[in-house]
Short mmCIF file of N, CA and C in Angstrom, two decimals:
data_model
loop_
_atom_site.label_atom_id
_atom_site.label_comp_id
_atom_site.label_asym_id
_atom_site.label_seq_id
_atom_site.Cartn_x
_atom_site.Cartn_y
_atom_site.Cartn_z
N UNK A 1 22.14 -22.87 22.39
CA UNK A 1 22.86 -23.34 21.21
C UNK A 1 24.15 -22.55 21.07
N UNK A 2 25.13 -23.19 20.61
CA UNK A 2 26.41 -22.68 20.45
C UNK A 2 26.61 -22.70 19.21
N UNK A 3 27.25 -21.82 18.70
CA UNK A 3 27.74 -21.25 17.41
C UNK A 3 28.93 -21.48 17.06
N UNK A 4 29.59 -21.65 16.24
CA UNK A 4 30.94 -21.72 15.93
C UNK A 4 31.20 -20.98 14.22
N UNK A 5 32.38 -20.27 14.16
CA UNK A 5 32.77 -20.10 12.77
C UNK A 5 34.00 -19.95 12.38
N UNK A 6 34.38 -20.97 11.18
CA UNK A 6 35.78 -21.45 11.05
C UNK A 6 35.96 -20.59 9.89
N UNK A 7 37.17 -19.97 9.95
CA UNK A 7 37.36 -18.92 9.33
C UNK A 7 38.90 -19.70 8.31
N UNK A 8 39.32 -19.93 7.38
CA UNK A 8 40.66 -20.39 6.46
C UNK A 8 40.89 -19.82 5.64
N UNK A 9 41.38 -20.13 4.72
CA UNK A 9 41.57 -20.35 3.13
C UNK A 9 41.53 -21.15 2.49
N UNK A 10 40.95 -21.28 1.08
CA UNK A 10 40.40 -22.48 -0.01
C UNK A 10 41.70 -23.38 0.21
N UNK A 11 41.48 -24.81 0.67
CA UNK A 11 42.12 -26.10 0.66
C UNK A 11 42.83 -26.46 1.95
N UNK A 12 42.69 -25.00 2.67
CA UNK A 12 43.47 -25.24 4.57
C UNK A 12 42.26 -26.00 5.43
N UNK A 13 41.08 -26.36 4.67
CA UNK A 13 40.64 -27.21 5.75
C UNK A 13 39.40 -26.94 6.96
N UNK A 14 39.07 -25.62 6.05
CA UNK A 14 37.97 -24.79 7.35
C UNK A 14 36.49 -25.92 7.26
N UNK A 15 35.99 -26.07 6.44
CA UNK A 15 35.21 -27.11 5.92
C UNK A 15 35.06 -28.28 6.26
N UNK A 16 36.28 -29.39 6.51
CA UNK A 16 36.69 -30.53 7.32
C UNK A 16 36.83 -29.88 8.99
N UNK A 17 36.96 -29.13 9.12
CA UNK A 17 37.70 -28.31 10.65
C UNK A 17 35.99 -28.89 11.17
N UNK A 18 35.03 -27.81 10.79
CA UNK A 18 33.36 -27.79 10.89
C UNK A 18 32.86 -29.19 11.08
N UNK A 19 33.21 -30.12 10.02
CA UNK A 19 32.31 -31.26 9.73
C UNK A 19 32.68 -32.20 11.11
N UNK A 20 34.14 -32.29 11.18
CA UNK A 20 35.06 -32.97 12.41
C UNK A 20 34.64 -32.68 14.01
N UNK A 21 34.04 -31.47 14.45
CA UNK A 21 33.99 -30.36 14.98
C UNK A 21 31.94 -31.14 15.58
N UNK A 22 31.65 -30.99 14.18
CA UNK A 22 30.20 -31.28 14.26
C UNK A 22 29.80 -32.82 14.95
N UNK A 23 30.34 -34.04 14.56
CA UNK A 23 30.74 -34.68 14.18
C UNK A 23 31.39 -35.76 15.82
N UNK A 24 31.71 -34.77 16.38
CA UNK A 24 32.46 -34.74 17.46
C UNK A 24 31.17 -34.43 18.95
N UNK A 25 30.83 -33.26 18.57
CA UNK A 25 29.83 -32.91 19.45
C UNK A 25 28.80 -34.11 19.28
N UNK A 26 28.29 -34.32 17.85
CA UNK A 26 27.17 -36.13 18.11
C UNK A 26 27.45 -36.99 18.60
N UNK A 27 29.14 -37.29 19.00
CA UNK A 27 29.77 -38.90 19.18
C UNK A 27 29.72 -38.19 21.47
N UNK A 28 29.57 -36.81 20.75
CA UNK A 28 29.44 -36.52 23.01
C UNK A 28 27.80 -36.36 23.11
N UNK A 29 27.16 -36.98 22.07
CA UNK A 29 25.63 -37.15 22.69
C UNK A 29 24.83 -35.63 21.91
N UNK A 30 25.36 -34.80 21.54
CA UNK A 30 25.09 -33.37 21.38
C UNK A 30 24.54 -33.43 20.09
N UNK A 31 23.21 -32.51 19.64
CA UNK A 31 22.91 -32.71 18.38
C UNK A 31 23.46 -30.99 17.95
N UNK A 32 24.15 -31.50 16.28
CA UNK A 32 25.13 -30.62 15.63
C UNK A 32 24.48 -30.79 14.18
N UNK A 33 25.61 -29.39 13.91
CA UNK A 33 25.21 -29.54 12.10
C UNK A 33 26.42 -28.49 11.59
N UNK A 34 26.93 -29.09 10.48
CA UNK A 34 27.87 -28.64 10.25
C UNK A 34 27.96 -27.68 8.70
N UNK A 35 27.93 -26.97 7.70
CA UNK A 35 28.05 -26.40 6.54
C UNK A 35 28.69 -25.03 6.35
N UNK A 36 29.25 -25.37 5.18
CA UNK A 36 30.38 -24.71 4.65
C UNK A 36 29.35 -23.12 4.19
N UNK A 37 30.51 -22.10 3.85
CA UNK A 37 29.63 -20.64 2.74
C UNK A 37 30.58 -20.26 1.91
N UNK A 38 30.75 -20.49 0.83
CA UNK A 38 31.51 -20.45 -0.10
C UNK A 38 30.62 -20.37 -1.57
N UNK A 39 31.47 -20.17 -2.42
CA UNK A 39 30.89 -19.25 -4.09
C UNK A 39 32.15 -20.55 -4.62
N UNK A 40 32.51 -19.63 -5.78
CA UNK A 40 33.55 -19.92 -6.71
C UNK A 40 35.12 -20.14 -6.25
N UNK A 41 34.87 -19.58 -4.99
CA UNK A 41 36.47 -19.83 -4.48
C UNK A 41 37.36 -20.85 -4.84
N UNK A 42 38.75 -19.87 -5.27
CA UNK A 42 39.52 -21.13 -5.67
C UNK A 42 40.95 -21.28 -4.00
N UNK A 43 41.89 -22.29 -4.46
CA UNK A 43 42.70 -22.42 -3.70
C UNK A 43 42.88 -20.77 -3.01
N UNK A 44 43.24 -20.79 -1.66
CA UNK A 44 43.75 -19.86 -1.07
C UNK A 44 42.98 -18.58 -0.50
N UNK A 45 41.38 -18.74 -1.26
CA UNK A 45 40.49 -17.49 -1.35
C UNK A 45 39.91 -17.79 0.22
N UNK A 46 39.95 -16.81 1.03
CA UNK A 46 39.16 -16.70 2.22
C UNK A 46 37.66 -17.59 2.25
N UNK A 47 37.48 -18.54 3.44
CA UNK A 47 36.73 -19.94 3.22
C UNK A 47 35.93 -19.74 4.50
N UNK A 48 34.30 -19.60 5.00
CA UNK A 48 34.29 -19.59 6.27
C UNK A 48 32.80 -20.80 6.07
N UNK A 49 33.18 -21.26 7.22
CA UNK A 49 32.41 -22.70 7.73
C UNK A 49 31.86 -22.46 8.99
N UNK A 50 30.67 -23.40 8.92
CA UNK A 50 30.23 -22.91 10.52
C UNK A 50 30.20 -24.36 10.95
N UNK A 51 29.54 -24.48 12.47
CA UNK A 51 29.28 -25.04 13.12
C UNK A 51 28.21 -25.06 14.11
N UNK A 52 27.15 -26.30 14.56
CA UNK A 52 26.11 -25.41 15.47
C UNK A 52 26.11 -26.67 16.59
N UNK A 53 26.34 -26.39 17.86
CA UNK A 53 26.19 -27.43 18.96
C UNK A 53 25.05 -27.37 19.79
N UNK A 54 24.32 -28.00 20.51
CA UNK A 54 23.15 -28.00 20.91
C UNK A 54 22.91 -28.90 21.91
N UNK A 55 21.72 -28.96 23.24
CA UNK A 55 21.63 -30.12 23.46
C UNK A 55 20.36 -30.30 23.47
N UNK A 56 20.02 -29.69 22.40
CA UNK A 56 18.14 -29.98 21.57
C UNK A 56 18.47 -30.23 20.20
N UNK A 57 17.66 -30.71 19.70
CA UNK A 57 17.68 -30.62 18.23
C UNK A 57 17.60 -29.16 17.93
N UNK A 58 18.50 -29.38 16.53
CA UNK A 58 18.83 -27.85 15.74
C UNK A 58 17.86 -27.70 14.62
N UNK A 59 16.75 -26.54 14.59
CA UNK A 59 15.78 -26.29 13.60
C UNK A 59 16.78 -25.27 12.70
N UNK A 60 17.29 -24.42 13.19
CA UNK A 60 17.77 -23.37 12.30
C UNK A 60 18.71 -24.14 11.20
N UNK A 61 18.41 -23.14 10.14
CA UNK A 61 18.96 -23.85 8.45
C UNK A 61 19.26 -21.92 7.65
N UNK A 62 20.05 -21.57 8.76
CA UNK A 62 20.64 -20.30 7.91
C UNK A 62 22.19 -19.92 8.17
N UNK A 63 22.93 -19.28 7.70
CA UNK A 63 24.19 -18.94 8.09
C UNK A 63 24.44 -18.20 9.31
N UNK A 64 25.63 -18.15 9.94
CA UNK A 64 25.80 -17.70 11.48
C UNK A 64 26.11 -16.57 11.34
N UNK A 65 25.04 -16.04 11.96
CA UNK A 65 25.25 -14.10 11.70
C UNK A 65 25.75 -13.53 13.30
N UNK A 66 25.75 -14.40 14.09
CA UNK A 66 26.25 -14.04 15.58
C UNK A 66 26.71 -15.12 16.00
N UNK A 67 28.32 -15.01 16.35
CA UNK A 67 29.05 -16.52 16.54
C UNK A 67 29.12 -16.29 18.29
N UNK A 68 29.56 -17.74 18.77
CA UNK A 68 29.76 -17.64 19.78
C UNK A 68 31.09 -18.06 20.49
N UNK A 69 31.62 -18.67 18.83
CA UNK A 69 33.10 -18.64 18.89
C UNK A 69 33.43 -18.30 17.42
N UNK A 70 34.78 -18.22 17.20
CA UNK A 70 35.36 -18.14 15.65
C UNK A 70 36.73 -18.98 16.64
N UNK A 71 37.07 -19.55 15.02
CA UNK A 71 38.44 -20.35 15.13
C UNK A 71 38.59 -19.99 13.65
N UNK A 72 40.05 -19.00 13.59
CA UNK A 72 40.71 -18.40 12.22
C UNK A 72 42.01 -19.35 12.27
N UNK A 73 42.33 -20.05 11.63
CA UNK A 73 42.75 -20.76 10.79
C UNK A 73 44.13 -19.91 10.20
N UNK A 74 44.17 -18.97 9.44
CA UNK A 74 45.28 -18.22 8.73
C UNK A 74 45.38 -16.90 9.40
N UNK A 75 46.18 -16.54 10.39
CA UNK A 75 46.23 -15.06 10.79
C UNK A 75 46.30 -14.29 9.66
N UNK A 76 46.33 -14.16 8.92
CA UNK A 76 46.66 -13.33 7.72
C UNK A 76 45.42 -12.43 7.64
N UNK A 77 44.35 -13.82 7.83
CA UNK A 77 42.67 -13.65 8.02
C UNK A 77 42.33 -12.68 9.06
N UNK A 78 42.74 -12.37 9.85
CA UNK A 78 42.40 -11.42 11.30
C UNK A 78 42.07 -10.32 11.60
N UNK A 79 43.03 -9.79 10.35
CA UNK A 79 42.47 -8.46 10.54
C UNK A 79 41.01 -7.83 9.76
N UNK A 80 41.09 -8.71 9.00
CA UNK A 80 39.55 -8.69 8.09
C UNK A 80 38.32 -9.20 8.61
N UNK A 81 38.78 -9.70 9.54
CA UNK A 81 37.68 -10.86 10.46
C UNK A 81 36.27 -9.88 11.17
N UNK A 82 34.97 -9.67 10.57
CA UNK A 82 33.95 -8.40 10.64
C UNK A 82 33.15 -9.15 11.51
N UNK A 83 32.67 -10.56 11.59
CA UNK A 83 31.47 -11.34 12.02
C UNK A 83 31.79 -11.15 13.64
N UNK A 84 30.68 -11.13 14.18
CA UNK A 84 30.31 -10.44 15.26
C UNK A 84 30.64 -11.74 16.04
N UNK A 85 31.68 -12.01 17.44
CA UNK A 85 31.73 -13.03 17.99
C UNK A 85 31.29 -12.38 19.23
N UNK A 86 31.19 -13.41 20.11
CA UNK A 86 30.33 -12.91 21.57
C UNK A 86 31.12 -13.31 23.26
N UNK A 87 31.96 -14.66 22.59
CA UNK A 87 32.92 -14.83 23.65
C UNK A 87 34.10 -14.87 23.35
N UNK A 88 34.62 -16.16 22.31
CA UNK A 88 35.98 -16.06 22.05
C UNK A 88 36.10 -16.56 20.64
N UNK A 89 37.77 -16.22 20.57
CA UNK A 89 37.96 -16.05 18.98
C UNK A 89 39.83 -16.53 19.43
N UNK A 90 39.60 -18.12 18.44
CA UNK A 90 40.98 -18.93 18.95
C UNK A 90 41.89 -18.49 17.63
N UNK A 91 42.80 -17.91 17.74
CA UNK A 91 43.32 -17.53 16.58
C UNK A 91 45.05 -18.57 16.17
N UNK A 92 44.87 -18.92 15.10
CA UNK A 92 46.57 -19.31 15.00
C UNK A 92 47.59 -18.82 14.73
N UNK A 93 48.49 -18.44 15.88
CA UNK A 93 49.29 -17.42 15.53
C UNK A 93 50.22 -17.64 16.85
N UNK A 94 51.79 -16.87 16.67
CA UNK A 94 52.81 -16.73 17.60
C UNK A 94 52.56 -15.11 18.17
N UNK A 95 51.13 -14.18 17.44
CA UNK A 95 51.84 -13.29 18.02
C UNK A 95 50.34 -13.13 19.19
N UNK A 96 51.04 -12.00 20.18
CA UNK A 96 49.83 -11.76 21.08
C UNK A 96 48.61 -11.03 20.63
N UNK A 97 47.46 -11.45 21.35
CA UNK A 97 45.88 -10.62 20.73
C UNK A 97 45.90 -9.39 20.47
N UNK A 98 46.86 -8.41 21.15
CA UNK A 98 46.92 -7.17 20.40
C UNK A 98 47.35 -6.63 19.32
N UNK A 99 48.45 -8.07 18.93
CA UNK A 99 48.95 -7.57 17.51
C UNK A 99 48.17 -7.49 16.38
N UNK A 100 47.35 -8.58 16.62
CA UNK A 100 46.24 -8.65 15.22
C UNK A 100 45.32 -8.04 14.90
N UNK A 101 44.85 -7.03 15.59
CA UNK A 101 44.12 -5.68 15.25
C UNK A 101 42.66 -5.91 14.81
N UNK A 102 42.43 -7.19 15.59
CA UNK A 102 40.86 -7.56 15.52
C UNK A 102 40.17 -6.80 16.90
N UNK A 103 39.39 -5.97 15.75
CA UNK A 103 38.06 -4.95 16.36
C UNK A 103 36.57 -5.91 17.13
N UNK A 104 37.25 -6.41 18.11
CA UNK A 104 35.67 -7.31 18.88
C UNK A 104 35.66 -7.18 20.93
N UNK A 105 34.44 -7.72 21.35
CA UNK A 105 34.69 -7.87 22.10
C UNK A 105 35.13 -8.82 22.67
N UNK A 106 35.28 -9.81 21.56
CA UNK A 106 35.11 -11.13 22.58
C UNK A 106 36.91 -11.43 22.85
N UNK A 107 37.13 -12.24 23.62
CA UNK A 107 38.34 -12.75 24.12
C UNK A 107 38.89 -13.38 22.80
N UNK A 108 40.17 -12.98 23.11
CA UNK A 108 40.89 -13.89 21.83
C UNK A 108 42.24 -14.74 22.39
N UNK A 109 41.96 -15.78 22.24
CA UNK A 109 42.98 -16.58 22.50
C UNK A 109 44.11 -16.99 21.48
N UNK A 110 45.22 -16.97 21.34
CA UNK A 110 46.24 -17.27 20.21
C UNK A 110 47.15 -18.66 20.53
N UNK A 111 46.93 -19.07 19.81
CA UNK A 111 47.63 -20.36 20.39
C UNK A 111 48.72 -21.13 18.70
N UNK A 112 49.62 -21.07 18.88
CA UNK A 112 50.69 -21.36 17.67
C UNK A 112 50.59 -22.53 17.15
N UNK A 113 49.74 -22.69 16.56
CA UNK A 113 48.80 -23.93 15.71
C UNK A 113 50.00 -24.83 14.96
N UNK A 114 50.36 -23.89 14.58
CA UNK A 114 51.65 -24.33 13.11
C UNK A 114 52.21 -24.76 13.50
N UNK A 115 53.15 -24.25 14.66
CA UNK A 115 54.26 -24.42 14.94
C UNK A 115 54.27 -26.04 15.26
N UNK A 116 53.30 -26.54 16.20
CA UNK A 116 52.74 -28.16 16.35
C UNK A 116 52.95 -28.49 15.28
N UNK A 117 51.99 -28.50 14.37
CA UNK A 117 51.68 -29.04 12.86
C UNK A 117 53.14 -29.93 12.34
N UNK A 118 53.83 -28.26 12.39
CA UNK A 118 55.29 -28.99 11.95
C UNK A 118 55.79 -29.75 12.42
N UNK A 119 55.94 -29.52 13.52
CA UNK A 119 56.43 -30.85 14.30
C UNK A 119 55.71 -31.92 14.65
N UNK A 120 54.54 -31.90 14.85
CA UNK A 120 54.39 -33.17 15.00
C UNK A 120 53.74 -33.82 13.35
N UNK A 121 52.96 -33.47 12.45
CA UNK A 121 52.81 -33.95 11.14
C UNK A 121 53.93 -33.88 10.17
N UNK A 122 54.51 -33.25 10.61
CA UNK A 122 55.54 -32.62 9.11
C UNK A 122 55.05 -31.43 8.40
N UNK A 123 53.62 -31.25 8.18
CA UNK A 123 53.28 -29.93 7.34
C UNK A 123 52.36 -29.06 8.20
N UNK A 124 52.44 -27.76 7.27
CA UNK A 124 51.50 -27.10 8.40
C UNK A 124 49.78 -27.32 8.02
N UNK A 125 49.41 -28.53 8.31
CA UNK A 125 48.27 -28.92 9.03
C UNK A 125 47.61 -28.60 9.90
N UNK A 126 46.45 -27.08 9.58
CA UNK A 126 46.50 -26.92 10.99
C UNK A 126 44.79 -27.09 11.79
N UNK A 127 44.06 -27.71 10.58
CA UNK A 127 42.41 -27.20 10.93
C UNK A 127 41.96 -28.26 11.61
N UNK A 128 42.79 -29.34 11.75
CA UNK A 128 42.10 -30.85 12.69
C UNK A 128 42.81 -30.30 14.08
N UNK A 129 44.25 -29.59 14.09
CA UNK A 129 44.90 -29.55 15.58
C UNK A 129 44.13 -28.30 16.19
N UNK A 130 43.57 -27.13 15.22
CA UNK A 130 43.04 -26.50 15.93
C UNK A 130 41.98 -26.56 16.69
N UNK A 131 41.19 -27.95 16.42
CA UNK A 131 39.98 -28.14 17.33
C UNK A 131 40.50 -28.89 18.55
N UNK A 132 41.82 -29.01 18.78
CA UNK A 132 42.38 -29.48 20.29
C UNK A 132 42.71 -28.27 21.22
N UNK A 133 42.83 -26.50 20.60
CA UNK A 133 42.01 -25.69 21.08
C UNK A 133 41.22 -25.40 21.26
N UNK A 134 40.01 -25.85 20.75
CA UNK A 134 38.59 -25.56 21.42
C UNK A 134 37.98 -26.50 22.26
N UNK A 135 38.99 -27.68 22.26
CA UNK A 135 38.06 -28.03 22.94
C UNK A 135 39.11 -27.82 24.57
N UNK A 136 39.88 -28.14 24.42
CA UNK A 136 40.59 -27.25 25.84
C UNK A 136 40.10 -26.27 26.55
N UNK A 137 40.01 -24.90 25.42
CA UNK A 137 39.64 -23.69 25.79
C UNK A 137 38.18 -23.31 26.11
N UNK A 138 37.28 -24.09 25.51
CA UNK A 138 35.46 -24.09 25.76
C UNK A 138 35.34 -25.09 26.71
N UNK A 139 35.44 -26.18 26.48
CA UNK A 139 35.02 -27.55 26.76
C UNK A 139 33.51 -27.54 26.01
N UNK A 140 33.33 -27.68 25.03
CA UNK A 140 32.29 -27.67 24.13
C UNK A 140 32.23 -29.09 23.11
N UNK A 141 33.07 -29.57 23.09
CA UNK A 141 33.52 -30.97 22.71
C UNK A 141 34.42 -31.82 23.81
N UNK A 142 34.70 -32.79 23.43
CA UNK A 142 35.66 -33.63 24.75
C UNK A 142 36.45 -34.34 23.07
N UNK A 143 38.01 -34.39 24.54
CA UNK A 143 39.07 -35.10 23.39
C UNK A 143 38.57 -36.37 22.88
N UNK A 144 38.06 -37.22 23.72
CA UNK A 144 37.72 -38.67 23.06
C UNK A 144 36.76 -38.70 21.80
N UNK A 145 35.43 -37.51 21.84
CA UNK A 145 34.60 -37.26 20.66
C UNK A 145 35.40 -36.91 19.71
N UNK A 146 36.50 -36.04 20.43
CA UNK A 146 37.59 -35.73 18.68
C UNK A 146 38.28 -36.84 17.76
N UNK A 147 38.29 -37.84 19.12
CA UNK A 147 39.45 -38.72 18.47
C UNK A 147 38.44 -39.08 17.68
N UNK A 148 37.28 -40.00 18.20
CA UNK A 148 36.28 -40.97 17.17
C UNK A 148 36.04 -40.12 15.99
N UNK A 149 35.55 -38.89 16.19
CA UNK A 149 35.00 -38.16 14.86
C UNK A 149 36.09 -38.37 14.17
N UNK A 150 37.57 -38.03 14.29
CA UNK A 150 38.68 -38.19 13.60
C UNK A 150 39.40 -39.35 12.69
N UNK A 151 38.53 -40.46 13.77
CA UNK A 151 39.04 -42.07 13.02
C UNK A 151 37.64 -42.09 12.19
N UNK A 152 36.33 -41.78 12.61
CA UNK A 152 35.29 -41.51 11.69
C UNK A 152 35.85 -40.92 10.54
N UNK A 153 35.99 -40.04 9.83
CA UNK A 153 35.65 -38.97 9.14
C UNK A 153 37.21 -39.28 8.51
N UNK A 154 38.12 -39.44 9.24
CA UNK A 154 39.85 -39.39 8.27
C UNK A 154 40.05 -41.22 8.33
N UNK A 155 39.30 -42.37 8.53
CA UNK A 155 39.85 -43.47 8.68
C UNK A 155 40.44 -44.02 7.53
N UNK A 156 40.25 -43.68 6.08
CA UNK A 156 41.21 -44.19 5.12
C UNK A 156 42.09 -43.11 5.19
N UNK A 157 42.48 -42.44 5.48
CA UNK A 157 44.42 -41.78 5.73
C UNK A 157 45.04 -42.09 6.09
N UNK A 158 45.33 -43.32 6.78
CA UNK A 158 46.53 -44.10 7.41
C UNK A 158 47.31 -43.27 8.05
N UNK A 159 48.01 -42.96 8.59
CA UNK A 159 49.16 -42.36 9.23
C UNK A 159 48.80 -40.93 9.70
N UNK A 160 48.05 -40.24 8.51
CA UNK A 160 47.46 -39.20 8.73
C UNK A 160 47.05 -38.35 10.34
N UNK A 161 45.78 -40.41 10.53
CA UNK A 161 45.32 -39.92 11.57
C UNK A 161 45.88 -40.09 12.58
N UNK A 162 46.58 -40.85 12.52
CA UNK A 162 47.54 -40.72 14.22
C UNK A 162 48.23 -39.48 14.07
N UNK A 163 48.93 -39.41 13.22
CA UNK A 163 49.65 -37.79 13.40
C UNK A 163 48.43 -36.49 13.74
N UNK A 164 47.34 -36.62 13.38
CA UNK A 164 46.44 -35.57 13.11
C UNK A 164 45.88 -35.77 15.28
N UNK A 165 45.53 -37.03 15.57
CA UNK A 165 45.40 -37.19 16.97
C UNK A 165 46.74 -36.47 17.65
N UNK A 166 47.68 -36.84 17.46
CA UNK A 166 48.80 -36.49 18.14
C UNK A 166 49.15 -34.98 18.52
N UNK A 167 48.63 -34.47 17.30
CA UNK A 167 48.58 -32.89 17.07
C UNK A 167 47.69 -32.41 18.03
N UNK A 168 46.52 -32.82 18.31
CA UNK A 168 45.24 -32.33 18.71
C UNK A 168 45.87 -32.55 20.30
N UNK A 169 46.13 -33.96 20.77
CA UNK A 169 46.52 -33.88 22.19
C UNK A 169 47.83 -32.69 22.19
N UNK A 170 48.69 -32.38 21.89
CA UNK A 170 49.63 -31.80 21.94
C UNK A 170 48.96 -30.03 22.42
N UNK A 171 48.02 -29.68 20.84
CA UNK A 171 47.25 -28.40 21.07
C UNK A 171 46.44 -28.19 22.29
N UNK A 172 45.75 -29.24 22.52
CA UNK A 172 45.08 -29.41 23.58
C UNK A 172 45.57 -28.66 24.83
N UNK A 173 46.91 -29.87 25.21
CA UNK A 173 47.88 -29.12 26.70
C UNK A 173 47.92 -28.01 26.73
N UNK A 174 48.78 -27.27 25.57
CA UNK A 174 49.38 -25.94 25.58
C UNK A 174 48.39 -25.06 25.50
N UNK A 175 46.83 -25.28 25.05
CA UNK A 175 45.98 -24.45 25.32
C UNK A 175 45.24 -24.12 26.47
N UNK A 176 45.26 -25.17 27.37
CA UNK A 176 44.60 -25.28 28.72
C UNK A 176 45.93 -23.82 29.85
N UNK A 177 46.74 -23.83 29.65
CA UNK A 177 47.81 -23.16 30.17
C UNK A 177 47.29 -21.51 30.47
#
């Protein structure tokens, strides 16, 4: 079983990132489960979501105390980032893995989430393009499960979702590199 934990801030999307994520792995045959851990948080308050991929059914029904990935969402988040990852940790950011002063072993990949966002959505959108890093960088999902989960899960957004696909192939390339 694979682990995942989406690390944001209240309204960036860590929550949708998970469900999309989950969602994605069922439409590639894989049984998943997706839930949020959150209190009272308001806009902006540090948000972490998990994810669980499998290719058994998933009994466990507790929070992820040993990830096997993290995907952080707000570098801002990074250096606070304590949860124990085991392989890799996709971070969004321009700067390199040493700048961010995350204490782990696992590999950290940085890949400039935003910078896409902007350009290809207009805003910085970044928790649907960041799963076109994972799945590049793991192969733990496939792009086509992203797209469906994506027209699944965002199909009344109109425009949204093509821009939100567009993003994801874009993240995708530059992460395989």
């Amino acid at each position: 079983m694979k682990q995942i934990i989406v690390l944001g801030r209240g309204g960036q999307g860590a929550v949708t990132s998970s469900q999309i994520l989950a969602v994605a792995a069922f439409k590639d045959g894989m049984h998943s489960q997706a839930f949020p851990n959150f209190g009272v948080e308001r806009m902006g308050a540090p948000v972490k979501s998990y994810c669980r991929i499998d290719t058994k059914p998933i009994t466990v029904r507790e929070q992820v105390y040993e990830a096997d990935y993290a995907i952080i969402l707000d570098p801002t988040l990074a250096k606070s980032f304590d949860e124990k990852v085991n392989d890799l940790i996709i971070v969004n950011t321009n700067k390199k893995p040493e700048e961010l002063g995350l204490n782990t072993k696992a590999k950290i990949k940085c890949v400039d989430i935003t910078n896409i966002a902007l350009k290809v959505i207009g805003k910085p959108f970044v928790n649907i393009a960041a799963l076109g890093a994972f799945s590049a960088i793991t192969k733990q999902v496939s792009l086509k499960g992203l797209e469906e989960a994506i027209k699944q899960q965002m199909g009344s957004k109109g425009t949204m979702v093509e821009k939100n696909l567009a993003a994801i192939i874009e993240v995708h390339a530059i992460s395989k590199k």
